[in-house]
PDB file of C-alpha atoms in Angstrom:
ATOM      1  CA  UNK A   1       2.589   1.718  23.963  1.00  0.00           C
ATOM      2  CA  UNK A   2       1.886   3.212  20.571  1.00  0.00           C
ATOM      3  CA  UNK A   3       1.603   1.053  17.749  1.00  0.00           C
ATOM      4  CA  UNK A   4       4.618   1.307  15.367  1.00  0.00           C
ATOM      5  CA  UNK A   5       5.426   0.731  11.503  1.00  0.00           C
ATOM      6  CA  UNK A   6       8.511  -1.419  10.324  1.00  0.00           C
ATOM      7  CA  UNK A   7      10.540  -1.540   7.107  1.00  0.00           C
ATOM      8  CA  UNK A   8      11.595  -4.179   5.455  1.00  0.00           C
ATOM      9  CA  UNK A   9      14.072  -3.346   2.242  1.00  0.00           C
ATOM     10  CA  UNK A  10      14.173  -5.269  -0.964  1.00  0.00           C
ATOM     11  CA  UNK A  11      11.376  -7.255  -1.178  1.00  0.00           C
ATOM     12  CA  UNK A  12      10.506  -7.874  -5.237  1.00  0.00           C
ATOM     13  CA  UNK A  13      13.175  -7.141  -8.062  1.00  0.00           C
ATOM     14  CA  UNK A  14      13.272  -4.696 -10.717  1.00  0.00           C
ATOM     15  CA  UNK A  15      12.173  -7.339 -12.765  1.00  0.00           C
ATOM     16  CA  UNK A  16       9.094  -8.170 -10.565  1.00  0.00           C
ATOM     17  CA  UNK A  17       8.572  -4.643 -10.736  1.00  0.00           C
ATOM     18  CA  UNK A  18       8.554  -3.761 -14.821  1.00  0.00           C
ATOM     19  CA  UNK A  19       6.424  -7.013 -14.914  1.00  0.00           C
ATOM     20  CA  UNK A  20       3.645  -5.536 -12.300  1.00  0.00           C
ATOM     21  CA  UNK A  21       3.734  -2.194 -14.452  1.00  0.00           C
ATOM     22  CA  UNK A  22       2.993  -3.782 -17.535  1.00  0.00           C
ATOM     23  CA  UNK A  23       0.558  -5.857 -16.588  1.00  0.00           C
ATOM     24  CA  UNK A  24      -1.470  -3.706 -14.306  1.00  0.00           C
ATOM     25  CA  UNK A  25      -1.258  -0.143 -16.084  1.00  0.00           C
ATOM     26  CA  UNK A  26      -3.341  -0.835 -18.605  1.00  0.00           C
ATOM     27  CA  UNK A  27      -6.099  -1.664 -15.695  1.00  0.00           C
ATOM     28  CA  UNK A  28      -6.456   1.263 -13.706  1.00  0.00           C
ATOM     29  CA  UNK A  29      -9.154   3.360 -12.542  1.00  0.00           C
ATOM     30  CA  UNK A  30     -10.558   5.985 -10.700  1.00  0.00           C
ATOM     31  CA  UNK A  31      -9.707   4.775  -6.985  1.00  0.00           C
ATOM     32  CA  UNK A  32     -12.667   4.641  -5.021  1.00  0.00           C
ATOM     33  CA  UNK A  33     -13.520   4.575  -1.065  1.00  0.00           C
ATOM     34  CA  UNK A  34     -16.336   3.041   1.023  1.00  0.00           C
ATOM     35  CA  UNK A  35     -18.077   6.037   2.062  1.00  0.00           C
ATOM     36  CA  UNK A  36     -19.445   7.694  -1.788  1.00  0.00           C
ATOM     37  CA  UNK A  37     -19.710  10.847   0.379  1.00  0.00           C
ATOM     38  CA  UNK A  38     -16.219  10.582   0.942  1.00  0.00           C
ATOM     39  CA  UNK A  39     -15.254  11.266  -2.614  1.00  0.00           C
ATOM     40  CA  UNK A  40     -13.002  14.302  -2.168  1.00  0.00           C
ATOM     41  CA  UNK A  41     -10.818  11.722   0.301  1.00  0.00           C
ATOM     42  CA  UNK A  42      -8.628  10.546  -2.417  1.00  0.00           C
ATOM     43  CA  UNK A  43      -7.477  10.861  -5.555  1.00  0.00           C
ATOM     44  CA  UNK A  44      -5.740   8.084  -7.471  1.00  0.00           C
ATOM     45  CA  UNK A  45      -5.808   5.499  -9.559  1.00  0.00           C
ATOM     46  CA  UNK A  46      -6.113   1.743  -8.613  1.00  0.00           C
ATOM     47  CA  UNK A  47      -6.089  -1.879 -10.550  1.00  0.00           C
ATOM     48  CA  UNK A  48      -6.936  -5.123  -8.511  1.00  0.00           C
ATOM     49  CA  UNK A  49      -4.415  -8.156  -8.778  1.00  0.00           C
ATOM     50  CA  UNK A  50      -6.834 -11.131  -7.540  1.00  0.00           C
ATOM     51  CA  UNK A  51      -5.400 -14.419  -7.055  1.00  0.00           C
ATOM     52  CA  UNK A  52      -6.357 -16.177 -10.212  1.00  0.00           C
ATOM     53  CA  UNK A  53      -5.742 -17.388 -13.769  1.00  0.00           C
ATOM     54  CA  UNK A  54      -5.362 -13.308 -15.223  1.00  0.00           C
ATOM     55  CA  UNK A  55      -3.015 -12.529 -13.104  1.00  0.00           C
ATOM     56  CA  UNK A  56      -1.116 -15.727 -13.401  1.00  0.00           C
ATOM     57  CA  UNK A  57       2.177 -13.509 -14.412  1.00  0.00           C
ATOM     58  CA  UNK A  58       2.224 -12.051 -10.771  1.00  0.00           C
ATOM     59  CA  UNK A  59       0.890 -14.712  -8.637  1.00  0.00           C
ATOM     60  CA  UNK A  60       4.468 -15.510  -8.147  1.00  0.00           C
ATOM     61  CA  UNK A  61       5.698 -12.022  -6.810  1.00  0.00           C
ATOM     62  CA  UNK A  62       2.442 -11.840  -4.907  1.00  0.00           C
ATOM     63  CA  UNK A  63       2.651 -15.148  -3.107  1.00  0.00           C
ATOM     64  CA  UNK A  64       6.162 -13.924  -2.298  1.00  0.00           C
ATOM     65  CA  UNK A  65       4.698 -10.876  -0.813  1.00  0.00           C
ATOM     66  CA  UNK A  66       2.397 -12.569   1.082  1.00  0.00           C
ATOM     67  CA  UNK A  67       4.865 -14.266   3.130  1.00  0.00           C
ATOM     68  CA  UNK A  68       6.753 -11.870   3.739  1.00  0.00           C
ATOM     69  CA  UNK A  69       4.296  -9.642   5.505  1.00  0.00           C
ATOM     70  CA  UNK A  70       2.563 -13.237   7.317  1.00  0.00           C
ATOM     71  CA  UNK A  71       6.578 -13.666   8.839  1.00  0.00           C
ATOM     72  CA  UNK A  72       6.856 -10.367   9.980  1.00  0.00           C
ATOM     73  CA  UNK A  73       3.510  -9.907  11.437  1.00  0.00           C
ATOM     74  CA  UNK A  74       4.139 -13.610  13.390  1.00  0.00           C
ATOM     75  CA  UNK A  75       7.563 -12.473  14.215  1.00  0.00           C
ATOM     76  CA  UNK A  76       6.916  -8.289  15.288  1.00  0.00           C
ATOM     77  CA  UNK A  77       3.277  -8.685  16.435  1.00  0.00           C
ATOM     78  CA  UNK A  78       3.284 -12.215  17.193  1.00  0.00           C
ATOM     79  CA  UNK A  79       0.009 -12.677  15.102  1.00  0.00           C
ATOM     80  CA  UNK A  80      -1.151 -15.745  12.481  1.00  0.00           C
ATOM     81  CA  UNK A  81      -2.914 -13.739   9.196  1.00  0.00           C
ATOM     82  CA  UNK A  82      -4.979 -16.791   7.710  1.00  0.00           C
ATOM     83  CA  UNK A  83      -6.413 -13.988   5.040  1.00  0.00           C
ATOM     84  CA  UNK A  84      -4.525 -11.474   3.115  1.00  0.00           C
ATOM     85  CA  UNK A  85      -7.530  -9.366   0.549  1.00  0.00           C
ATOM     86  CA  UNK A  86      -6.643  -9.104  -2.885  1.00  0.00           C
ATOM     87  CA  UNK A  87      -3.463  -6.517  -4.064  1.00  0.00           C
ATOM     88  CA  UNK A  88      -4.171  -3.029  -4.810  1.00  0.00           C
ATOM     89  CA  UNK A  89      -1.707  -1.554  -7.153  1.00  0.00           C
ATOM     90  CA  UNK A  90      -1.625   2.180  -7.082  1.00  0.00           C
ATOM     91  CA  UNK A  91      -1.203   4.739  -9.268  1.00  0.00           C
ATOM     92  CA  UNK A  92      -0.434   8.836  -7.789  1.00  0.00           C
ATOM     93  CA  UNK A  93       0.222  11.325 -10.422  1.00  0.00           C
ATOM     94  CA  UNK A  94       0.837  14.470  -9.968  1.00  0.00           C
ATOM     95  CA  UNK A  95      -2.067  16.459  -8.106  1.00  0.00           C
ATOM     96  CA  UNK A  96      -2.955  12.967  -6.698  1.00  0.00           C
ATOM     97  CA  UNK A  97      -2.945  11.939  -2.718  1.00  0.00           C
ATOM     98  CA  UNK A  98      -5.423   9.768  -0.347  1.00  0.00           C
ATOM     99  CA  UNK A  99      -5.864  11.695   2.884  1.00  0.00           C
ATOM    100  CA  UNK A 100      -6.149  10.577   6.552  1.00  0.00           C
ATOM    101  CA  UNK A 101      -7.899   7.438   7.280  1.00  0.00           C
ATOM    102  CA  UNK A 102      -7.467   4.251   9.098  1.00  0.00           C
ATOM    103  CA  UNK A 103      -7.520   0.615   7.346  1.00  0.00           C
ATOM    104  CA  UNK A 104     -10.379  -0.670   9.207  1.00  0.00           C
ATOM    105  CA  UNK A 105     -13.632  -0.043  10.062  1.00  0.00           C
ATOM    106  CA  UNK A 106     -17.389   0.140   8.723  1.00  0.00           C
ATOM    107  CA  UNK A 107     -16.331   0.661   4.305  1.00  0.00           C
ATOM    108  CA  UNK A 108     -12.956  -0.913   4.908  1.00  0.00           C
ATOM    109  CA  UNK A 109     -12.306  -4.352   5.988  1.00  0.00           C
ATOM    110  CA  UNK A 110     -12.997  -5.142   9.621  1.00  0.00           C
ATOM    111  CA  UNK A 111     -10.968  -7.822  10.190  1.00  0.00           C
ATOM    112  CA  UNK A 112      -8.518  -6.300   8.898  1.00  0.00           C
ATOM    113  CA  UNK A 113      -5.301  -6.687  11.334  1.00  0.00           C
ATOM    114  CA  UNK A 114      -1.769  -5.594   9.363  1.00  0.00           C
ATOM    115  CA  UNK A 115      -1.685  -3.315   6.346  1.00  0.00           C
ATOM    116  CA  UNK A 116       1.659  -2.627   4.153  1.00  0.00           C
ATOM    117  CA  UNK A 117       2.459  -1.112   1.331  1.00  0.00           C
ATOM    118  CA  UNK A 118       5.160  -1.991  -1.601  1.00  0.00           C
ATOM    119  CA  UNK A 119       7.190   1.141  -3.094  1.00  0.00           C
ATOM    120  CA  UNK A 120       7.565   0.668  -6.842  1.00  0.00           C
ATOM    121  CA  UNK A 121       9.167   3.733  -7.918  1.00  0.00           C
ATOM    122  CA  UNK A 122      12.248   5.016  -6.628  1.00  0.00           C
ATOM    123  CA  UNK A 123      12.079   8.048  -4.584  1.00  0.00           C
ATOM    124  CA  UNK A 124      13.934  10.452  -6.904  1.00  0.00           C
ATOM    125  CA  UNK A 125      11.991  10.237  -9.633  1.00  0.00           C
ATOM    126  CA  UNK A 126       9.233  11.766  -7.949  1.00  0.00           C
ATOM    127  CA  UNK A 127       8.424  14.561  -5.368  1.00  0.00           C
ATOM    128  CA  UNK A 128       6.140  14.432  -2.306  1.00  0.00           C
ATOM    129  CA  UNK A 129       4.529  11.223  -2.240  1.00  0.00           C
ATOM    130  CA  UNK A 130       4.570   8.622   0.209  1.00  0.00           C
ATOM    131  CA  UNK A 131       2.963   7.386   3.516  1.00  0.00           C
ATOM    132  CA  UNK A 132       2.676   9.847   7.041  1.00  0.00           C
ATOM    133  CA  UNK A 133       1.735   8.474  10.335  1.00  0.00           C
ATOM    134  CA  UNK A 134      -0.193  10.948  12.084  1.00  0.00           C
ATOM    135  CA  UNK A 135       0.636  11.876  15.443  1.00  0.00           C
ATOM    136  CA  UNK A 136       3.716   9.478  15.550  1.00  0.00           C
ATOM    137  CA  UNK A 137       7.191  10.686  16.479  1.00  0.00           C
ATOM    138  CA  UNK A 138       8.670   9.596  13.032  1.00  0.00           C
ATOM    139  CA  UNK A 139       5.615  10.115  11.083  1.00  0.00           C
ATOM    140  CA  UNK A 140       7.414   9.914   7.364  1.00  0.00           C
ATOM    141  CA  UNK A 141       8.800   6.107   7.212  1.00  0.00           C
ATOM    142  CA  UNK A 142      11.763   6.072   4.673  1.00  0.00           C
ATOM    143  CA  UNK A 143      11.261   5.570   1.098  1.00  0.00           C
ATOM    144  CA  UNK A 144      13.168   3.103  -1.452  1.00  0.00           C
ATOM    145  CA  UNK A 145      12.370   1.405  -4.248  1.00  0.00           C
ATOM    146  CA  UNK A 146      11.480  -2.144  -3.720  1.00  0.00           C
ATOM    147  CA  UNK A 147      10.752  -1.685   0.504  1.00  0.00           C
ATOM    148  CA  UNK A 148       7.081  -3.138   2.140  1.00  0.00           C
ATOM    149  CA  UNK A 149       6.348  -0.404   4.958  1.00  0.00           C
ATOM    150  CA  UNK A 150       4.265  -2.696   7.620  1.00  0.00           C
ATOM    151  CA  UNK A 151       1.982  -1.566  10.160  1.00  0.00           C
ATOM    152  CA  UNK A 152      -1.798  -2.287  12.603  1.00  0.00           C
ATOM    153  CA  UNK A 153      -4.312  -1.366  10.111  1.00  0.00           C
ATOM    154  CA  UNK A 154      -5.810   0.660  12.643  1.00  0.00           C
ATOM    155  CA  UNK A 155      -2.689   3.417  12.710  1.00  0.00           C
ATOM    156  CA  UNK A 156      -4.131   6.748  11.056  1.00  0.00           C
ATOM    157  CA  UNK A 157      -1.628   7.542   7.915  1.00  0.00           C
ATOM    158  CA  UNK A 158      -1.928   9.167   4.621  1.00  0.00           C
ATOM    159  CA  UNK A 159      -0.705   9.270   0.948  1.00  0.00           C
ATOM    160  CA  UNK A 160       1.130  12.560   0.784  1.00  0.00           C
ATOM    161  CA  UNK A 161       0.409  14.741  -2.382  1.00  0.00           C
ATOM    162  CA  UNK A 162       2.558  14.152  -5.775  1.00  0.00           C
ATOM    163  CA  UNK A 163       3.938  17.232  -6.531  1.00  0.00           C
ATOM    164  CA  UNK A 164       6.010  15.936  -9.420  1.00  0.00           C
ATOM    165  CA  UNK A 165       6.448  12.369 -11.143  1.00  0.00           C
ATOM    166  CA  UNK A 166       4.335   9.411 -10.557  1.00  0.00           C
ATOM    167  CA  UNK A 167       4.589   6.982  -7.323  1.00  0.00           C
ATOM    168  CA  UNK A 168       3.178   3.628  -7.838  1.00  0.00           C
ATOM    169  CA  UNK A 169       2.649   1.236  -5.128  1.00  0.00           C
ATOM    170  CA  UNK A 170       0.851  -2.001  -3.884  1.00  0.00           C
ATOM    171  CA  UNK A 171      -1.071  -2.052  -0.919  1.00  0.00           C
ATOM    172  CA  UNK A 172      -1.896  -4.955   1.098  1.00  0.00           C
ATOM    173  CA  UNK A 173      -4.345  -5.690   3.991  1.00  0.00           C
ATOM    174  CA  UNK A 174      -3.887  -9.213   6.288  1.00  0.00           C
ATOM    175  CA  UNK A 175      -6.521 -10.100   8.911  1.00  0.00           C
ATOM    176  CA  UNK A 176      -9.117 -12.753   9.736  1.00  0.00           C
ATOM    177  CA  UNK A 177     -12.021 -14.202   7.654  1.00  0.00           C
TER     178      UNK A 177
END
């Protein structure tokens, strides 16, 4: 059986939202992958939200993110995630995109098990964007603000090109030590 994505709508608040922004804007830069020879992979902008004292504001929402991707990868794939890396929050303007790659492997985490990512900015206010599965029957999951798209880390997927707008979103990564 293929492996599959799931949605789950409504996971952090406006609120949580304008409070990520302001926090982690002012922290971004040039997103980077493994692989240096790799460069012309992806184009974005990243900031790092670590579990600790400077990020204190968003522990909160992240600890609430957390769980929410540990329940549904113990409920869906029947799996216990003891680690979950530190948050990416990401930045696409327009131009920007990360092309096809998988979430594990040599540069990436290898124990990595479930990725997901966190849609920050409302669909409308931007075109093209967002994640595609490749070679899945519904390769485009749907888009709203405030939904976690879940799925294996090992699933081949993309961040489509911004052709207009920003998308902002956080990206998380749950495996084993």
């Amino acid at each position: 059986m293929r492996p599959n994505y799931l949605t789950v709508d409504d996971v952090i608040t406006e609120e949580e939202i304008a409070t990520i922004h302001k926090k982690m804007s002012p922290k971004l830069t040039r997103g980077k992958i493994g692989n240096p020879k790799d460069r012309w992979k992806r184009r974005s902008r990243v900031a790092w939200i670590a579990n600790d004292e400077e990020h204190a504001d968003v522990n909160e929402v992240m600890e609430k993110l957390c769980g929410v991707l540990r329940d549904v990868s113990r409920r869906h794939w029947k799996v216990e995630l003891p680690v979950i890396e530190p948050v990416q929050y990401t930045h696409y303007a327009i131009g920007e995109w990360y092309g096809w790659h998988v979430d594990v492997g040599e540069c990436a985490g290898p124990h990595r098990i479930v990725s997901a990512s966190v849609e920050l900015d409302d669909p409308k206010d931007y075109c093209g964007g967002g994640l595609k599965f490749f070679d899945h029957t519904q390769p485009n999951p749907p888009r709203r603000k405030g939904m976690m798209t879940l799925f294996p880390s090992m699933m081949c997927h993309k961040a489509k090109t911004v052709w207009w707008g920003k998308r902002r979103s956080l990206v998380m990564w749950a495996g084993f030590g």
